[in-house]
Tab-separated table of C-alpha atoms in Angstrom:
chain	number	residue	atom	x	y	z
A	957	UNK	CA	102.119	119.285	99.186
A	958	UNK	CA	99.882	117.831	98.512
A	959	UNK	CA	101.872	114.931	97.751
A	960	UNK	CA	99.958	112.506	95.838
A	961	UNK	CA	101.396	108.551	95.215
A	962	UNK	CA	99.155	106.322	92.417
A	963	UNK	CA	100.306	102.585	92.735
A	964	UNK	CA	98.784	100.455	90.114
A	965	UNK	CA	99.474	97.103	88.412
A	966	UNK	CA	100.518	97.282	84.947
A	967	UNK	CA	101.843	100.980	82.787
A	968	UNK	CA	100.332	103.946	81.761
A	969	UNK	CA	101.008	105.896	78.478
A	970	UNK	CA	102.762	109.169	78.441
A	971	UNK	CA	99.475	110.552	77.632
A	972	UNK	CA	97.615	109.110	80.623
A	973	UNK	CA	99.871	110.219	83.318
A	974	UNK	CA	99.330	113.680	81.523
A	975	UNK	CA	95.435	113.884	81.797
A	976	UNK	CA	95.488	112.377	85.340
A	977	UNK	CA	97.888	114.592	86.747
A	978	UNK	CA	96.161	117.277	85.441
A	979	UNK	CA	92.569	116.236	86.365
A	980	UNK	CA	94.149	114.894	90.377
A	981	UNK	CA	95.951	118.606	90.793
A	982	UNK	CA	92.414	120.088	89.722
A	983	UNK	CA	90.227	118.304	91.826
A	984	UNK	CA	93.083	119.122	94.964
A	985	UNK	CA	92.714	122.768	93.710
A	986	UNK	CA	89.193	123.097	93.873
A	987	UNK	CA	87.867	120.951	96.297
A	988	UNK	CA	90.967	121.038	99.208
A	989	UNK	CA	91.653	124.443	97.857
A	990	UNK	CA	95.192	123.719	97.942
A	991	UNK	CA	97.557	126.263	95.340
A	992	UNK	CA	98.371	124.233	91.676
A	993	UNK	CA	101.804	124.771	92.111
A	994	UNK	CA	102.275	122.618	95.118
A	995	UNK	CA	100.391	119.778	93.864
A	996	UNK	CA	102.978	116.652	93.233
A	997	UNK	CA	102.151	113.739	91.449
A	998	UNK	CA	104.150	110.728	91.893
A	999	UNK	CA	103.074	107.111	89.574
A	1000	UNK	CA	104.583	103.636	90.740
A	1001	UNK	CA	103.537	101.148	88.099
A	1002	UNK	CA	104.250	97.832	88.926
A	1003	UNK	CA	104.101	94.182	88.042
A	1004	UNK	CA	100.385	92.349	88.519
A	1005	UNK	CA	102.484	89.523	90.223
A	1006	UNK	CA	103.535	92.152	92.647
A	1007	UNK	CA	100.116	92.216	94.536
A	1008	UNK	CA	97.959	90.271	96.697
A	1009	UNK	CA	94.398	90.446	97.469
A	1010	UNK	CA	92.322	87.964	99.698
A	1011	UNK	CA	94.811	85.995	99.627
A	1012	UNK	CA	95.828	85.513	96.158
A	1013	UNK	CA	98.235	87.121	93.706
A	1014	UNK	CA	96.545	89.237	91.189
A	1015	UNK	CA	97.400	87.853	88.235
A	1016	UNK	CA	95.766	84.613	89.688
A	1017	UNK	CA	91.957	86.311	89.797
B	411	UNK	CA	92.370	97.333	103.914
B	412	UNK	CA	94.519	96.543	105.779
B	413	UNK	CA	96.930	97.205	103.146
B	414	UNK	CA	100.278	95.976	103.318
B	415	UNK	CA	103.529	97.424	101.537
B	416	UNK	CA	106.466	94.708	101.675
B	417	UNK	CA	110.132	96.182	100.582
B	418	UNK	CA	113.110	94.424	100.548
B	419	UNK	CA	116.399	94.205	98.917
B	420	UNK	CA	116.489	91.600	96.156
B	421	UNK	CA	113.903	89.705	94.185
B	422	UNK	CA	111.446	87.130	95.433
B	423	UNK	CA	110.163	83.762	93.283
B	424	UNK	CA	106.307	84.187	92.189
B	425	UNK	CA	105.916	80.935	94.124
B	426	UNK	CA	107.642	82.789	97.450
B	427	UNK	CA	105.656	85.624	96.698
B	428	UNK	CA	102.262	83.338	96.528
B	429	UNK	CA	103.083	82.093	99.813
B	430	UNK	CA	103.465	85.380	101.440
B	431	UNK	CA	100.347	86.618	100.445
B	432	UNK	CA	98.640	83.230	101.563
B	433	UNK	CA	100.201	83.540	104.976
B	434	UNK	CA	100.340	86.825	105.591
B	435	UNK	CA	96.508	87.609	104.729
B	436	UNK	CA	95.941	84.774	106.965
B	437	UNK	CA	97.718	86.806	109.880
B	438	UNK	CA	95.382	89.954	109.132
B	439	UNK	CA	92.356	87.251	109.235
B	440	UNK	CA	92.944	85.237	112.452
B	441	UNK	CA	94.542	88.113	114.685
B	442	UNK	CA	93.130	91.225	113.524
B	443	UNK	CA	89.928	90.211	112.705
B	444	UNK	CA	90.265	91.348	108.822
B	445	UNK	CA	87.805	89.910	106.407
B	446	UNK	CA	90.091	88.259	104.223
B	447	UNK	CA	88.829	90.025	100.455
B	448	UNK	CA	89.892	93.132	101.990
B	449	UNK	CA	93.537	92.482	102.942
B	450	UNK	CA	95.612	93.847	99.658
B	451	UNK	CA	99.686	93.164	100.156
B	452	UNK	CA	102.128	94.754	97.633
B	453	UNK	CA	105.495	94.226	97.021
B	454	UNK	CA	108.810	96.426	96.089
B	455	UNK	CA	111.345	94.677	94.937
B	456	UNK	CA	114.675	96.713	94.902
B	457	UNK	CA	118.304	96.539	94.186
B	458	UNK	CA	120.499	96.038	97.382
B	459	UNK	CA	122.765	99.085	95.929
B	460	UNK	CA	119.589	101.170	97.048
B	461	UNK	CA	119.630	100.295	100.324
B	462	UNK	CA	121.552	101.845	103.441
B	463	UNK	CA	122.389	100.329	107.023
B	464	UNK	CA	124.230	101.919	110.049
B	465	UNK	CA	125.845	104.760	107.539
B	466	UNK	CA	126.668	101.794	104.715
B	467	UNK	CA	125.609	101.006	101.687
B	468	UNK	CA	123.929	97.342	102.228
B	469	UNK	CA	125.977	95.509	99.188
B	470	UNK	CA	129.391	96.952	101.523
B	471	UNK	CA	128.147	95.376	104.552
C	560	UNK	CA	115.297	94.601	105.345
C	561	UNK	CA	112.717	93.730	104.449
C	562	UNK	CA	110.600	96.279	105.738
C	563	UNK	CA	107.021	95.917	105.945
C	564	UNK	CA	104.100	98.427	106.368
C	565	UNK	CA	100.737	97.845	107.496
C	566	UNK	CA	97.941	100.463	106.785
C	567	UNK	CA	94.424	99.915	108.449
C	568	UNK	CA	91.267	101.701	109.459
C	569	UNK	CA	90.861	101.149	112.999
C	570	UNK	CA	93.580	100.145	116.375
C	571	UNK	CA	94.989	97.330	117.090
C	572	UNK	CA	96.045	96.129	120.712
C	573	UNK	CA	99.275	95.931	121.721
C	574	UNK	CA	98.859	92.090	122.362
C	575	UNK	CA	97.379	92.265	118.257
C	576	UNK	CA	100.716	93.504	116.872
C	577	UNK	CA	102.520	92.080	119.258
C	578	UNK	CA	101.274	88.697	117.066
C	579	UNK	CA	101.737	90.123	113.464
C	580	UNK	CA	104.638	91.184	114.677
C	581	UNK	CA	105.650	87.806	115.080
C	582	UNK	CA	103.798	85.713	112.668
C	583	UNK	CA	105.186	88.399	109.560
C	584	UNK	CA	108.824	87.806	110.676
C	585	UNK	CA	108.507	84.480	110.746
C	586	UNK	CA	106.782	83.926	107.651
C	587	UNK	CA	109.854	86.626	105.653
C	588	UNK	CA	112.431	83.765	107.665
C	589	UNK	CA	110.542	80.778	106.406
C	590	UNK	CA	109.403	81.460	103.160
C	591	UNK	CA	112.425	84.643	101.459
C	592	UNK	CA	115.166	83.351	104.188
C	593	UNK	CA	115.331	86.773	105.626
C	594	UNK	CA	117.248	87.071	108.934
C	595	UNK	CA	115.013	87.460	111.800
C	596	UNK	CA	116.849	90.102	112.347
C	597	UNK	CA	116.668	92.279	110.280
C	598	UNK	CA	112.421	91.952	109.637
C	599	UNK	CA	110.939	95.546	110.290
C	600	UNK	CA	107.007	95.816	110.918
C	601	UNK	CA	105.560	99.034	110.958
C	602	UNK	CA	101.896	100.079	111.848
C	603	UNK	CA	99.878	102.829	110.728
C	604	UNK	CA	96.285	103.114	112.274
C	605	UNK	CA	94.013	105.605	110.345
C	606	UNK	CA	90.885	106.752	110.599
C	607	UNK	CA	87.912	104.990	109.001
C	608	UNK	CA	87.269	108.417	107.347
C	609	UNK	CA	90.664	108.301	105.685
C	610	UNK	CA	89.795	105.617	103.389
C	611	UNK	CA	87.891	106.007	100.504
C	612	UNK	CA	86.818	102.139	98.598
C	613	UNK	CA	85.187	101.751	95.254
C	614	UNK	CA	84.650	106.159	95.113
C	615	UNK	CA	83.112	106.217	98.909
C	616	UNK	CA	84.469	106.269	102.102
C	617	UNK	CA	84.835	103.605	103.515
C	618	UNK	CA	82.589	104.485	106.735
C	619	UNK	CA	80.048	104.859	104.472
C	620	UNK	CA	79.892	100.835	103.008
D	1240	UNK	CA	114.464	103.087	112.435
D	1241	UNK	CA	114.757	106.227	111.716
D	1242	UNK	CA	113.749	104.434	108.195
D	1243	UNK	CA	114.492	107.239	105.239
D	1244	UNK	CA	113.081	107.070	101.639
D	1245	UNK	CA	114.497	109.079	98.871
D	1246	UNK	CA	112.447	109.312	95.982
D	1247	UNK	CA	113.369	111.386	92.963
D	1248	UNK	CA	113.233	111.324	89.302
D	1249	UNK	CA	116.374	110.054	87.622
D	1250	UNK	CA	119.295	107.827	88.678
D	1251	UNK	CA	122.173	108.263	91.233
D	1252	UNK	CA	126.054	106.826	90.899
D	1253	UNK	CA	126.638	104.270	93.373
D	1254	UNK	CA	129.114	107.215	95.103
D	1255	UNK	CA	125.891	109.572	95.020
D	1256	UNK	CA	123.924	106.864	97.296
D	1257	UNK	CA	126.702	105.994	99.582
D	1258	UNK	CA	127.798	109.695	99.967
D	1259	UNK	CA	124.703	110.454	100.605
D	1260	UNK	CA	123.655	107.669	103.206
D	1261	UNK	CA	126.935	108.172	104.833
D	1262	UNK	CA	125.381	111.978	105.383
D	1263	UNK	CA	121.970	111.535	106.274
D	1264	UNK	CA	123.006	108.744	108.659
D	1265	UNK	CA	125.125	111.580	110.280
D	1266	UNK	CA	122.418	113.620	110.487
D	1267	UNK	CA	120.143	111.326	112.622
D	1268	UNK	CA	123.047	110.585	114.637
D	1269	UNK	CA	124.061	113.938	115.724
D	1270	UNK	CA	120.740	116.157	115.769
D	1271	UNK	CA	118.345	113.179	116.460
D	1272	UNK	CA	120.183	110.860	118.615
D	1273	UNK	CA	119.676	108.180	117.084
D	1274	UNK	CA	122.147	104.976	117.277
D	1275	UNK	CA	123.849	104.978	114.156
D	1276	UNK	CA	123.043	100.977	113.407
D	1277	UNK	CA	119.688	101.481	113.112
D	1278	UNK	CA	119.281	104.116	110.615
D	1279	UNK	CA	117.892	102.539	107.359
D	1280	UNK	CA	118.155	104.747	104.292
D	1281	UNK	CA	115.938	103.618	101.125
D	1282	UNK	CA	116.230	105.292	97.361
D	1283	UNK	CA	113.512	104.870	94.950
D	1284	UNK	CA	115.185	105.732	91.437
D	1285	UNK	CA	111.706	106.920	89.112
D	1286	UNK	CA	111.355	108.373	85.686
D	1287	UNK	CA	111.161	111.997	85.501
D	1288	UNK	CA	107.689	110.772	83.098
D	1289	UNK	CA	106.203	109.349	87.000
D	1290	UNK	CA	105.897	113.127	88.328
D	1291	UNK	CA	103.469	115.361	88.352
D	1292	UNK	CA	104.005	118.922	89.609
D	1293	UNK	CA	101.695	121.858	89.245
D	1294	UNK	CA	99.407	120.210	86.703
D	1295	UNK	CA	102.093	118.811	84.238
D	1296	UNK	CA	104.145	115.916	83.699
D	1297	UNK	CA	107.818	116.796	85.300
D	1298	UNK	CA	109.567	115.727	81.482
D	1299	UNK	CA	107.523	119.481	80.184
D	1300	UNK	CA	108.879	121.698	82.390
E	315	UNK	CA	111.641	116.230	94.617
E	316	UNK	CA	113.604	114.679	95.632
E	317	UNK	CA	111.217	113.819	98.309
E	318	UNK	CA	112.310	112.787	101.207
E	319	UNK	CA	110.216	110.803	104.438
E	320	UNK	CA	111.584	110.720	107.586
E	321	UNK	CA	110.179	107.631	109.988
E	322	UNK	CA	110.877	107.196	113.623
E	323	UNK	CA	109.596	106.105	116.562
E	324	UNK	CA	109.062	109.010	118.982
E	325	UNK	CA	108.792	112.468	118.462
E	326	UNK	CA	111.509	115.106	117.637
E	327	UNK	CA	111.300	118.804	118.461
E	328	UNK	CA	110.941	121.696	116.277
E	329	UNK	CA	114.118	122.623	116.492
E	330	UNK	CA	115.347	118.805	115.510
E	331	UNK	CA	113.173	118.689	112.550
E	332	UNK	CA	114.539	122.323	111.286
E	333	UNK	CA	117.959	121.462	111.671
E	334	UNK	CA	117.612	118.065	109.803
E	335	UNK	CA	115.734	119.538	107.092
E	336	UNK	CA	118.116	121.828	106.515
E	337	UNK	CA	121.509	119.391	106.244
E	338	UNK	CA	119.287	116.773	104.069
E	339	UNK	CA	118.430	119.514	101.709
E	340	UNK	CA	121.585	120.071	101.696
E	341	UNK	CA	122.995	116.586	101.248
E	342	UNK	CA	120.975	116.271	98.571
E	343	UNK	CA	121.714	119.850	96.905
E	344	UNK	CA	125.775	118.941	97.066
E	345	UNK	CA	126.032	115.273	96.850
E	346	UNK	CA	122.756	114.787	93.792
E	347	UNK	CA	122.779	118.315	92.231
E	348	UNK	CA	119.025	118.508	93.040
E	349	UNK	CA	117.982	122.392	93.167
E	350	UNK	CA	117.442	123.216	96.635
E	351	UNK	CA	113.687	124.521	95.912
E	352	UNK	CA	112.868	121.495	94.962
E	353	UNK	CA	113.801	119.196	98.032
E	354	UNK	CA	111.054	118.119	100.443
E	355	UNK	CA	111.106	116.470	103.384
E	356	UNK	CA	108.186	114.998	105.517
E	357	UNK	CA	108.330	113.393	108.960
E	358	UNK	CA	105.583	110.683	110.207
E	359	UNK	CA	106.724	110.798	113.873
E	360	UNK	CA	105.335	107.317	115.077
E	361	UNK	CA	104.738	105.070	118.534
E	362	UNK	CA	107.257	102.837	119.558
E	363	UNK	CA	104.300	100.290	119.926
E	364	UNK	CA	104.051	100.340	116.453
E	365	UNK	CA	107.188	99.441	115.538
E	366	UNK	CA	108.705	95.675	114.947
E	367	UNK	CA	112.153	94.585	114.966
E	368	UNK	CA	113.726	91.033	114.328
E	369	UNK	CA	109.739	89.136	116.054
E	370	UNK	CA	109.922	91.492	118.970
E	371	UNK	CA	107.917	95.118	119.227
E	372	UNK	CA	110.537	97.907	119.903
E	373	UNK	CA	109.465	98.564	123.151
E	374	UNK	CA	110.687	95.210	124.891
E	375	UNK	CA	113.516	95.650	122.995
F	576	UNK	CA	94.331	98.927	93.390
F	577	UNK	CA	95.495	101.500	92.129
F	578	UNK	CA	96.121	102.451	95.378
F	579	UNK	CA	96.248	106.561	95.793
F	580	UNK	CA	97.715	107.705	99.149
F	581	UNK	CA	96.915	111.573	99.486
F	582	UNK	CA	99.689	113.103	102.033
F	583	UNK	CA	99.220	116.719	103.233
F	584	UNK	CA	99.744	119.934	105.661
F	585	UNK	CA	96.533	120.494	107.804
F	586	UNK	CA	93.180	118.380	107.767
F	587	UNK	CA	90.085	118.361	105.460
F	588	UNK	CA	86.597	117.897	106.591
F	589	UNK	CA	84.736	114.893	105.976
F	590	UNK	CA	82.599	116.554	102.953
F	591	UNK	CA	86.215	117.625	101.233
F	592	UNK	CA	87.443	113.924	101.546
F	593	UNK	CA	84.231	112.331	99.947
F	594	UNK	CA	84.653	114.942	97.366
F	595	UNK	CA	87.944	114.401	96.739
F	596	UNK	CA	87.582	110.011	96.608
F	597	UNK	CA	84.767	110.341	94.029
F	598	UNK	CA	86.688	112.352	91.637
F	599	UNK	CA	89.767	110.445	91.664
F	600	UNK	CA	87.936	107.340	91.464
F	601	UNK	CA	86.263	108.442	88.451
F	602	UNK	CA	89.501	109.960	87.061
F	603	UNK	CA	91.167	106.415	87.585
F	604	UNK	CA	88.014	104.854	85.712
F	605	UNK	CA	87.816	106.937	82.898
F	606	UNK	CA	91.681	107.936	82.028
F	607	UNK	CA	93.097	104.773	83.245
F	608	UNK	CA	90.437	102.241	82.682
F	609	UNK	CA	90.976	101.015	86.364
F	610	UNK	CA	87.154	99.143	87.564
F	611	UNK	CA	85.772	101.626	90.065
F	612	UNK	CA	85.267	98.940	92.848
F	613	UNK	CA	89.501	98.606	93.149
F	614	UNK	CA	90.154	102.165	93.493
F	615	UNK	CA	91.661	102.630	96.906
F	616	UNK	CA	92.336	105.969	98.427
F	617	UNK	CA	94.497	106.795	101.767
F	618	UNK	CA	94.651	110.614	103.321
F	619	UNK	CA	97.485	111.512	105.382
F	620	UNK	CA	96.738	114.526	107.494
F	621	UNK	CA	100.025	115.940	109.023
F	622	UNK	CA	101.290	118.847	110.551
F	623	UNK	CA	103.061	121.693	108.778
F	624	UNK	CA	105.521	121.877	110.991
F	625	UNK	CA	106.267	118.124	109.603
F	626	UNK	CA	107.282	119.665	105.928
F	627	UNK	CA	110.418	120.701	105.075
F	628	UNK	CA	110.446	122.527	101.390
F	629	UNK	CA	113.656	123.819	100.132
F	630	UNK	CA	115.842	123.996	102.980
F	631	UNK	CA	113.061	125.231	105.544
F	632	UNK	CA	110.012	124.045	107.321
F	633	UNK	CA	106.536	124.993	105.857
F	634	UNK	CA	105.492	126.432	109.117
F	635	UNK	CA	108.180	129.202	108.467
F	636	UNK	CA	107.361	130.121	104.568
């Protein structure tokens, strides 16, 4: 805690996850002043098909 | 916003998935009052072996 | 299953989700061939403050 | 409802998920009173690459 | 992780949520060989009113 | 999309939120190449009693 879910269409490298975690558990460090260690991370990448918005799939737009 | 998380046990056609979002965006616009560019729907598609019911697994029941 | 969540800034009346209650089922029946019975709808209503669009919050658009 | 998701990083046996939803099911039952037939148990099976904790990717620690 | 939500419509007392906490961290500490420091649970204790099941809100049910 | 829901023990004020949206917007833009006007963020504020963490509730640690 804080627990911290990133959805998004499409993947991520290895090296991206890295940098965000590490920039996300900063920011809730500093700015909610919540301890590092707690911080959790959790990426869902899924397919473009997968989502909707106004009405029309993503990969449609 | 609204945003809407659909889950369910097996996989869905793109076309059935399409139609979802059409309808369901719809639902958001006519009943809540939603401006339809803001209504985002996402989907999970999952195997049925992940899924419990009433102490069973659902691909038992 | 399927289970569907629905995140938005703001209430809804009873009478409100009482209708997407009704219109989601029937539109999982109709369009995946879901058993009515075993649709799931579940609400969460959040604060406008909660959301944060395009790097501001969303009661500041 | 009670609706339970299990996310974690890695993959379960079939046994693992059926012993375990067979157990948490229980649980609801007996200390929440809740009818057994309407406990829904979910799993979310995720790379140990999708996790974040304390600043670094879960796969470095 | 594993990390665990809990969903339900009503409210449970402290004592409920302690004792479930503890049998789910241990369910999954016996059953998945997850190390009991890292098992987290999290309740969103919900109105019935915002709950759907099979077209009908769960409080005509 | 992405789509970042925040869950946590305790609230934040309305200055730590804004804070907090603006930084992982611009995380998502410049690590993941996400457009800034798709970045979606959702806080959960929740009670500690409402976390368990390995074996006991956070309220108790």
């Amino acid at each position: 805690m804080p627990y911290i879910n990133i959805r998004l269409a499409g993947e991520l490298t290895r090296e991206q996850k890295k940098q965000i975690v590490e920039e996300m558990t900063s920011t809730m460090e500093r700015i909610a002043g919540k301890p590092r260690e707690y911080v959790i991370v959790n990426f869902d990448e899924t397919r473009e098909e997968n989502w909707g918005w106004g009405g029309q799939l993503l990969d449609e737009l």
